[in-house]
Amino acid sequence: MDTPEKYQIATPISKYEDSPVFNYINSLSPIKPVKSIPTDQTFSSLSFASPSSVFTSPHINPQRESRFLRRHQFTDPSKPEFSRRDNDENTSEGVLDAVHQLDYLDPGRSDVGITIDPSNKDPKSDSGLPQSLKYDCTSPEDNRIPNDEIETETVPEVAGRPASHVHFVQGVSKERRQSFEIETELRGICQIGESEEAAGCDWGKLISDDTDPLIFDSSISKAHSEVQNHKTVDPGTYSFIATVLQLPHDEIDDLQKSQSIGSVDSYEQCETEETVTKSRDVGEIKETDQTPAVPSSTLLDKLVVSDSRAEVDDKKGKKCMQSSCKQLSIRRRCLLYEMTGAHKKKLVYNSDSGSSASSQSDGKGSSDEKQFMPFKPGNIHSSSMLPGIGLHLNALATTAEDGNKVVKHEPLASERKPMSMSRSIPSLNSMALAQTPLNKSLTPNLLEMDLVRFDSEVQATEDASQTSDFGVSEEFNHGSPKRKRRRSEQAAENEACKRCNCKKSKCLKLYCECFAAGLYCVEPCSCQDCFNKPVHEDTVLQTRKQIESRNPLAFAPKVIRSSDYVPEFGDESNKTPASARHKRGCNCKKSSCLKKYCECFQGGVGCSISCRCEGCKNTFGRKDGTEEAELDEEETEETCDKNSLDTSSEYDVVLRGEEEHSDLVAPVTPSSEISRPLVQLPFTFGGGKPPQSSLLSVGSSSQMYTSQKFGPSGFICRLPKFEKHLEMIPEDETPEILQGDCTLAGGVKSTSPNSKRVSPPHHKIGSTRAWRSGRKLILRSIPSFPSLNPCQESSDRSPGKTQ
DNA sequence: GAGTTTGAAACT
DNA sequence: CAGTTTCAAACTC
């Protein structure tokens, strides 16, 4: 299978040799890494390295090299572009499926082909004829592995660092070349070791390194108008982003899943057909190392890059509309797919970790594929949309909507697939994020707004995903949550695809959910005289400014995490364990805060002192201080009243309580207790999984996404979960991450002229902080990433309080 | 799908 | 800041 040559090709480990992780691995691995080999070919291959590979965190790699291979396949999607370009192959995606991987390699460069050692398997490859090799490699079985390897190798070229990173990982794999088994063993070892030892410092270093490469990728991609690079990068970024968002809490498993998913997704995007096999791979692979490691900051960068890229792509006219569309779609899709992928993974894991998973994944994969297939068109649309849209997440939303529609309808129709569905939703959010960069054109405020929204949305999606994940696991495991899932799905859908029905506000007031969310109205909207469209961007922006001038937090997330609250509310937070609170508080009089009329309830948060509600019975937390646990009981009762559909609310409630708290860790206990544990998880590196846990935790979020599909309660989970995920990040890691985030945040902040906007998302993130003052710092930093401004948070909070 | 209820947003 | 109006979502039938 894995010819040593291939691995050898990946030599560029040198950088990482110094890295503690690398050393650690070496120490572990009986075989020392064969750095030498790096022939010209190898470098060439490296140059081609797909961005995705870059994202792959070396950490992850050690854990699962096998994933790598497949993951690389996933990465392929980006590569396909190259292949197409180079080859001018208009080959239908379907045709490429098996070949793609090879093609990807090929396209990059003949050199790559040489590197492709897959030839090892086939003498052809030796010839070094890239194309021939590629095709040769196309032989499904052999090809896959080699391809992956090749891909990984190729990746590096695009981004020097990334490549190096990849190499590093690859290098590790090289060491392991001699025997995958060894590698696998090493993985386990590495994971353990990392978790235990490396987790602290090493991880930080590694992570930082990874992030850097990522950044470079983005920058590079930008610098290189080259479509290929952009394309390649995008998928990775998206996947990465998605993974980041997803990653929340869980352990490596989740990460792996998410990763594999992400990769898979991207790959699928490129080639839906392949998705099936990939899905299998995904189940097995779990490779996507990239995303997990990447810090939020990197994500932001990537997002920006992706956006720019998208724009560039559009400008370029897209040598091949298909290719460009694919790329764009891929980006967007990636999120969706990742989501689905995560589900698959989870499922697989649940059922069987290993081969069994593959089988399952296959079946699901097929279904997923179907779902995915539809997305492409949607993506295309989105791609088209992107260029025009500046500000809002709308582009994302639109795309998301498209995707959602497709996904939703299909998956929804078949409840089974809701997972994919739910994920699609999150993807939307991610998309939105990605698109947000486009917003650059917009005023910084707007950007901030978008970011904020993005954060909030992301959180929501994450939350939803978490819930969904949770729900999913339950479904598969327990099977009870189906109801909840439905609800969650609905909720997620609602959230993911916001639709308004405005008649008099022209969608230029906060009455309009789309507008309030910083999104443009889209097709699904049934609004009248709508001005909330890209065409009226100026008007929208002006209106936003006006609204912001009145209320800087108008577009900020309504729900703030407890951490934020703590300072603000102080006692309240104490009373209500709920991690989050509504920014303003509600003013309910008749709904008893038990219906969506209540923003607190709708946001899945308990009422707080700031609330002026009467007869509050908010299941998430009463104004008087009743806690979630109580609420849960109440909720269950109340929600029970509702039917399955209604049960969604219950489910939501449960999820909320559970999710918010248990998101990362054990979804099991809904009680407030859960929430805290979640926080712990990151540090614990859960499940004996490596320090990656932080990343993993992020990855876990992916699960969340999956859950979202099922679950509905997007609203509930949204904020809290996301925050949780962030929180989950180990403190040790966090510093680095934070730095990255901070940088990002700083960048974002800088972009946003107005400190006014405190992106509420921060609060969300910070919610856990309250629990653990020590982590507050981390949380802050983290939140900044999504929201834009950790700093703003403080400012935001104050303004929020003002309300 | 139409109508009602509800509470946030907007206005005064 | 309080009160009123407007608005659209949430909900009910």
CSV table of C-alpha atoms in Angstrom, one decimal, chain A residues 382-659:
chain,number,residue,atom,x,y,z
A,382,SER,CA,-23.7,30.9,-4.0
A,383,SER,CA,-20.6,31.3,-5.8
A,384,SER,CA,-22.3,33.6,-8.2
A,385,MET,CA,-23.8,35.4,-5.4
A,386,LEU,CA,-20.7,35.9,-3.5
A,387,PRO,CA,-19.1,38.3,-5.8
A,388,GLY,CA,-22.0,40.7,-5.5
A,389,ILE,CA,-22.6,40.4,-1.9
A,390,GLY,CA,-20.4,42.4,0.2
A,391,LEU,CA,-21.7,42.6,3.6
A,392,HIS,CA,-23.8,40.1,4.9
A,393,LEU,CA,-23.6,36.6,5.7
A,394,ASN,CA,-26.4,36.5,3.4
A,395,ALA,CA,-24.3,35.2,0.7
A,396,LEU,CA,-23.6,32.4,3.0
A,397,ALA,CA,-27.1,32.3,4.0
A,398,THR,CA,-28.2,32.2,0.5
A,399,THR,CA,-25.9,29.5,-0.3
A,400,ALA,CA,-26.7,27.9,2.9
A,401,GLU,CA,-30.2,28.2,2.2
A,402,ASP,CA,-29.7,26.6,-1.1
A,403,GLY,CA,-27.8,24.0,0.5
A,404,ASN,CA,-30.2,23.8,3.4
A,405,LYS,CA,-33.1,23.6,1.1
A,406,VAL,CA,-31.6,20.8,-0.7
A,407,VAL,CA,-30.3,19.2,2.3
A,408,LYS,CA,-33.2,19.9,4.4
A,409,HIS,CA,-35.7,18.7,2.0
A,410,GLU,CA,-33.9,15.6,1.2
A,411,PRO,CA,-32.6,14.7,4.5
A,412,LEU,CA,-35.6,16.0,6.2
A,413,ALA,CA,-37.7,14.0,4.0
A,414,SER,CA,-35.7,11.1,5.2
A,415,GLU,CA,-35.3,11.7,8.8
A,416,ARG,CA,-32.3,9.5,8.8
A,417,LYS,CA,-30.3,12.0,7.0
A,418,PRO,CA,-31.1,14.9,9.2
A,419,MET,CA,-27.5,14.7,10.3
A,420,SER,CA,-26.3,15.8,7.0
A,421,MET,CA,-29.0,18.3,7.1
A,422,SER,CA,-28.1,19.7,10.4
A,423,ARG,CA,-24.6,20.0,9.3
A,424,SER,CA,-25.5,21.7,6.3
A,425,ILE,CA,-26.9,24.4,8.4
A,426,PRO,CA,-23.8,24.9,10.3
A,427,SER,CA,-22.0,25.0,7.2
A,428,LEU,CA,-24.1,27.9,6.3
A,429,ASN,CA,-22.8,29.7,9.2
A,430,SER,CA,-19.4,28.8,8.4
A,431,MET,CA,-20.1,30.0,5.0
A,432,ALA,CA,-21.3,33.2,6.3
A,433,LEU,CA,-18.1,33.6,8.1
A,434,ALA,CA,-16.2,32.8,5.0
A,435,GLN,CA,-18.1,35.3,3.1
A,436,THR,CA,-17.9,37.9,5.8
A,437,PRO,CA,-14.5,38.7,4.4
A,438,LEU,CA,-16.3,39.8,1.4
A,439,ASN,CA,-17.9,42.3,3.6
A,440,LYS,CA,-14.6,44.0,3.6
A,441,SER,CA,-16.1,46.2,1.0
A,442,LEU,CA,-18.6,47.1,3.6
A,443,THR,CA,-17.9,49.5,6.2
A,444,PRO,CA,-15.9,48.2,9.0
A,445,ASN,CA,-18.9,48.4,11.2
A,446,LEU,CA,-20.7,46.3,8.8
A,447,LEU,CA,-17.9,44.0,8.8
A,448,GLU,CA,-18.0,43.8,12.5
A,449,MET,CA,-21.6,43.3,12.3
A,450,ASP,CA,-21.2,40.5,9.9
A,451,LEU,CA,-18.5,39.0,12.1
A,452,VAL,CA,-20.7,39.3,15.0
A,453,ARG,CA,-23.4,37.7,13.3
A,454,PHE,CA,-21.2,35.2,12.0
A,455,ASP,CA,-20.1,34.5,15.5
A,456,SER,CA,-23.6,34.4,16.8
A,457,GLU,CA,-24.6,32.3,13.9
A,458,VAL,CA,-21.7,30.1,14.2
A,459,GLN,CA,-22.4,29.7,17.8
A,460,ALA,CA,-25.9,29.0,17.0
A,461,THR,CA,-24.9,26.5,14.5
A,462,GLU,CA,-22.3,25.1,16.7
A,463,ASP,CA,-24.8,24.9,19.4
A,464,ALA,CA,-27.1,23.3,17.2
A,465,SER,CA,-24.5,21.1,15.9
A,466,GLN,CA,-23.6,20.2,19.4
A,467,THR,CA,-27.1,19.5,20.2
A,468,SER,CA,-27.4,17.7,17.0
A,469,ASP,CA,-24.4,15.7,17.7
A,470,PHE,CA,-25.7,15.0,21.0
A,471,GLY,CA,-29.0,14.2,19.5
A,472,VAL,CA,-27.4,12.1,16.9
A,473,SER,CA,-25.4,10.1,19.3
A,474,GLU,CA,-28.5,9.7,21.2
A,475,GLU,CA,-30.4,8.6,18.2
A,476,PHE,CA,-27.9,6.2,17.2
A,477,ASN,CA,-27.1,5.2,20.6
A,478,HIS,CA,-30.4,5.7,22.3
A,479,GLY,CA,-32.7,6.5,19.5
A,480,SER,CA,-35.0,8.5,21.7
A,481,PRO,CA,-34.0,11.9,20.5
A,482,LYS,CA,-35.4,11.6,17.1
A,483,ARG,CA,-38.2,13.9,18.0
A,484,LYS,CA,-35.8,16.3,19.3
A,485,ARG,CA,-33.8,16.1,16.2
A,486,ARG,CA,-36.7,16.9,14.2
A,487,ARG,CA,-37.3,20.0,16.2
A,488,SER,CA,-33.7,20.7,16.2
A,489,GLU,CA,-33.6,20.4,12.5
A,490,GLN,CA,-36.4,22.7,12.2
A,491,ALA,CA,-34.9,25.1,14.5
A,492,ALA,CA,-31.6,24.8,12.9
A,493,GLU,CA,-33.1,25.3,9.6
A,494,ASN,CA,-34.9,28.3,10.8
A,495,GLU,CA,-31.9,29.7,12.2
A,496,ALA,CA,-29.6,28.6,9.5
A,497,CYS,CA,-31.8,29.9,6.8
A,498,LYS,CA,-33.4,32.9,8.2
A,499,ARG,CA,-36.5,33.9,6.4
A,500,CYS,CA,-38.5,36.9,6.9
A,501,ASN,CA,-41.9,37.9,6.0
A,502,CYS,CA,-41.7,41.5,6.3
A,503,LYS,CA,-44.3,43.6,4.7
A,504,LYS,CA,-43.8,47.1,6.0
A,505,SER,CA,-40.3,47.3,7.3
A,506,LYS,CA,-38.7,46.8,3.9
A,507,CYS,CA,-36.4,44.5,5.8
A,508,LEU,CA,-34.4,47.4,6.9
A,509,LYS,CA,-35.3,47.2,10.5
A,510,LEU,CA,-34.6,44.9,13.2
A,511,TYR,CA,-38.0,43.6,12.9
A,512,CYS,CA,-36.6,41.7,10.0
A,513,GLU,CA,-34.8,38.7,11.2
A,514,CYS,CA,-32.6,38.7,8.1
A,515,PHE,CA,-31.6,42.2,8.6
A,516,ALA,CA,-31.2,41.8,12.3
A,517,ALA,CA,-29.0,38.9,11.6
A,518,GLY,CA,-26.9,40.9,9.2
A,519,LEU,CA,-28.0,38.8,6.3
A,520,TYR,CA,-29.5,39.8,3.1
A,521,CYS,CA,-32.9,38.5,2.3
A,522,VAL,CA,-32.9,35.6,0.1
A,523,GLU,CA,-35.3,33.7,-2.1
A,524,PRO,CA,-37.0,31.9,0.7
A,525,CYS,CA,-38.0,35.2,2.2
A,526,SER,CA,-41.4,36.2,1.5
A,527,CYS,CA,-40.8,39.8,2.3
A,528,GLN,CA,-42.3,42.6,0.4
A,529,ASP,CA,-40.6,45.7,-0.9
A,530,CYS,CA,-37.4,44.3,0.4
A,531,PHE,CA,-34.4,46.5,0.5
A,532,ASN,CA,-32.3,44.1,2.3
A,533,LYS,CA,-30.5,42.9,-0.8
A,534,PRO,CA,-27.1,43.3,-2.2
A,535,VAL,CA,-28.6,45.6,-4.8
A,536,HIS,CA,-29.4,48.0,-2.1
A,537,GLU,CA,-26.3,47.5,-0.2
A,538,ASP,CA,-25.7,51.2,0.4
A,539,THR,CA,-29.1,51.6,1.8
A,540,VAL,CA,-28.7,48.6,4.0
A,541,LEU,CA,-25.4,49.8,5.3
A,542,GLN,CA,-26.7,53.2,6.0
A,543,THR,CA,-29.7,51.8,7.8
A,544,ARG,CA,-27.4,49.6,9.8
A,545,LYS,CA,-25.3,52.5,10.8
A,546,GLN,CA,-28.3,54.4,11.9
A,547,ILE,CA,-29.5,51.6,13.9
A,548,GLU,CA,-26.1,51.0,15.4
A,549,SER,CA,-25.8,54.7,16.2
A,550,ARG,CA,-28.9,54.3,18.2
A,551,ASN,CA,-27.9,51.1,19.7
A,552,PRO,CA,-24.4,49.9,19.1
A,553,LEU,CA,-25.4,46.4,20.2
A,554,ALA,CA,-28.4,46.3,18.0
A,555,PHE,CA,-26.7,43.7,15.8
A,556,ALA,CA,-24.9,42.1,18.5
A,557,PRO,CA,-25.9,38.7,19.6
A,558,LYS,CA,-28.8,38.9,21.9
A,559,VAL,CA,-27.6,36.2,24.0
A,560,ILE,CA,-24.5,36.6,26.0
A,561,ARG,CA,-22.6,34.0,27.8
A,562,SER,CA,-22.5,33.8,31.5
A,563,SER,CA,-18.9,34.8,31.7
A,564,ASP,CA,-19.8,38.0,30.3
A,565,TYR,CA,-22.8,38.1,32.4
A,566,VAL,CA,-20.9,37.4,35.5
A,567,PRO,CA,-19.4,40.8,35.6
A,568,GLU,CA,-22.5,42.3,34.4
A,569,PHE,CA,-25.1,40.5,36.2
A,570,GLY,CA,-23.0,39.1,38.9
A,571,ASP,CA,-25.4,37.5,41.2
A,572,GLU,CA,-27.7,36.6,38.5
A,573,SER,CA,-25.1,34.5,36.8
A,574,ASN,CA,-24.6,32.8,40.1
A,575,LYS,CA,-28.3,32.1,40.5
A,576,THR,CA,-28.8,30.9,37.1
A,577,PRO,CA,-26.2,28.4,36.0
A,578,ALA,CA,-27.2,29.0,32.5
A,579,SER,CA,-24.1,29.9,30.7
A,580,ALA,CA,-25.8,32.6,28.7
A,581,ARG,CA,-28.2,35.4,29.2
A,582,HIS,CA,-30.1,37.6,27.0
A,583,LYS,CA,-28.4,40.8,26.3
A,584,ARG,CA,-31.3,42.9,27.3
A,585,GLY,CA,-33.6,40.5,29.0
A,586,CYS,CA,-37.1,39.9,28.0
A,587,ASN,CA,-40.3,41.7,28.8
A,588,CYS,CA,-42.7,38.9,28.6
A,589,LYS,CA,-46.0,39.2,30.2
A,590,LYS,CA,-48.2,36.5,28.9
A,591,SER,CA,-45.9,33.9,27.6
A,592,SER,CA,-44.4,33.1,30.9
A,593,CYS,CA,-41.1,33.0,29.0
A,594,LEU,CA,-42.1,29.6,27.9
A,595,LYS,CA,-42.6,30.4,24.3
A,596,LYS,CA,-40.5,31.7,21.5
A,597,TYR,CA,-42.1,35.0,22.0
A,598,CYS,CA,-39.6,35.3,24.8
A,599,GLU,CA,-36.2,36.0,23.4
A,600,CYS,CA,-34.6,34.5,26.3
A,601,PHE,CA,-36.4,31.3,25.8
A,602,GLN,CA,-35.9,31.5,22.1
A,603,GLY,CA,-32.2,32.0,22.7
A,604,GLY,CA,-32.2,29.0,25.0
A,605,VAL,CA,-31.1,31.0,28.0
A,606,GLY,CA,-32.6,31.6,31.3
A,607,CYS,CA,-34.1,34.9,32.3
A,608,SER,CA,-31.9,37.1,34.3
A,609,ILE,CA,-32.3,40.1,36.5
A,610,SER,CA,-32.3,42.3,33.5
A,611,CYS,CA,-35.5,40.7,32.5
A,612,ARG,CA,-38.7,42.4,33.2
A,613,CYS,CA,-40.8,39.5,32.5
A,614,GLU,CA,-43.9,38.6,34.5
A,615,GLY,CA,-44.6,35.1,35.7
A,616,CYS,CA,-41.4,33.9,34.4
A,617,LYS,CA,-41.2,30.2,34.0
A,618,ASN,CA,-38.4,30.1,31.6
A,619,THR,CA,-37.2,26.5,31.6
A,620,PHE,CA,-33.7,27.6,31.0
A,621,GLY,CA,-33.6,29.6,34.0
A,622,ARG,CA,-36.1,31.8,35.8
A,623,LYS,CA,-35.5,35.3,36.5
A,624,ASP,CA,-35.9,34.6,40.2
A,625,GLY,CA,-32.9,32.4,39.9
A,626,THR,CA,-34.3,29.0,39.3
A,627,GLU,CA,-31.6,27.0,37.6
A,628,GLU,CA,-31.5,25.0,34.6
A,629,ALA,CA,-31.8,21.8,36.4
A,630,GLU,CA,-35.1,22.9,37.7
A,631,LEU,CA,-35.8,24.2,34.4
A,632,ASP,CA,-35.0,21.0,32.8
A,633,GLU,CA,-37.5,19.3,34.9
A,634,GLU,CA,-40.0,21.9,34.2
A,635,GLU,CA,-39.1,22.0,30.7
A,636,THR,CA,-39.5,18.3,30.3
A,637,GLU,CA,-42.9,18.6,31.8
A,638,GLU,CA,-43.9,21.5,29.8
A,639,THR,CA,-42.3,20.4,26.7
A,640,CYS,CA,-43.8,17.0,27.2
A,641,ASP,CA,-47.1,18.6,26.8
A,642,LYS,CA,-46.1,19.3,23.4
A,643,ASN,CA,-46.1,16.6,20.9
A,644,SER,CA,-43.2,15.3,19.0
A,645,LEU,CA,-43.0,18.6,17.2
A,646,ASP,CA,-43.6,20.5,20.3
A,647,THR,CA,-41.3,18.1,21.9
A,648,SER,CA,-38.8,19.8,19.8
A,649,SER,CA,-39.0,22.6,22.3
A,650,GLU,CA,-38.5,20.1,25.0
A,651,TYR,CA,-35.8,18.6,23.2
A,652,ASP,CA,-34.4,21.9,22.7
A,653,VAL,CA,-34.7,22.7,26.3
A,654,VAL,CA,-33.1,19.5,27.3
A,655,LEU,CA,-30.5,20.0,24.7
A,656,ARG,CA,-30.0,23.5,25.8
A,657,GLY,CA,-29.5,22.5,29.2
A,658,GLU,CA,-27.5,19.6,28.2
A,659,GLU,CA,-25.9,20.9,25.2
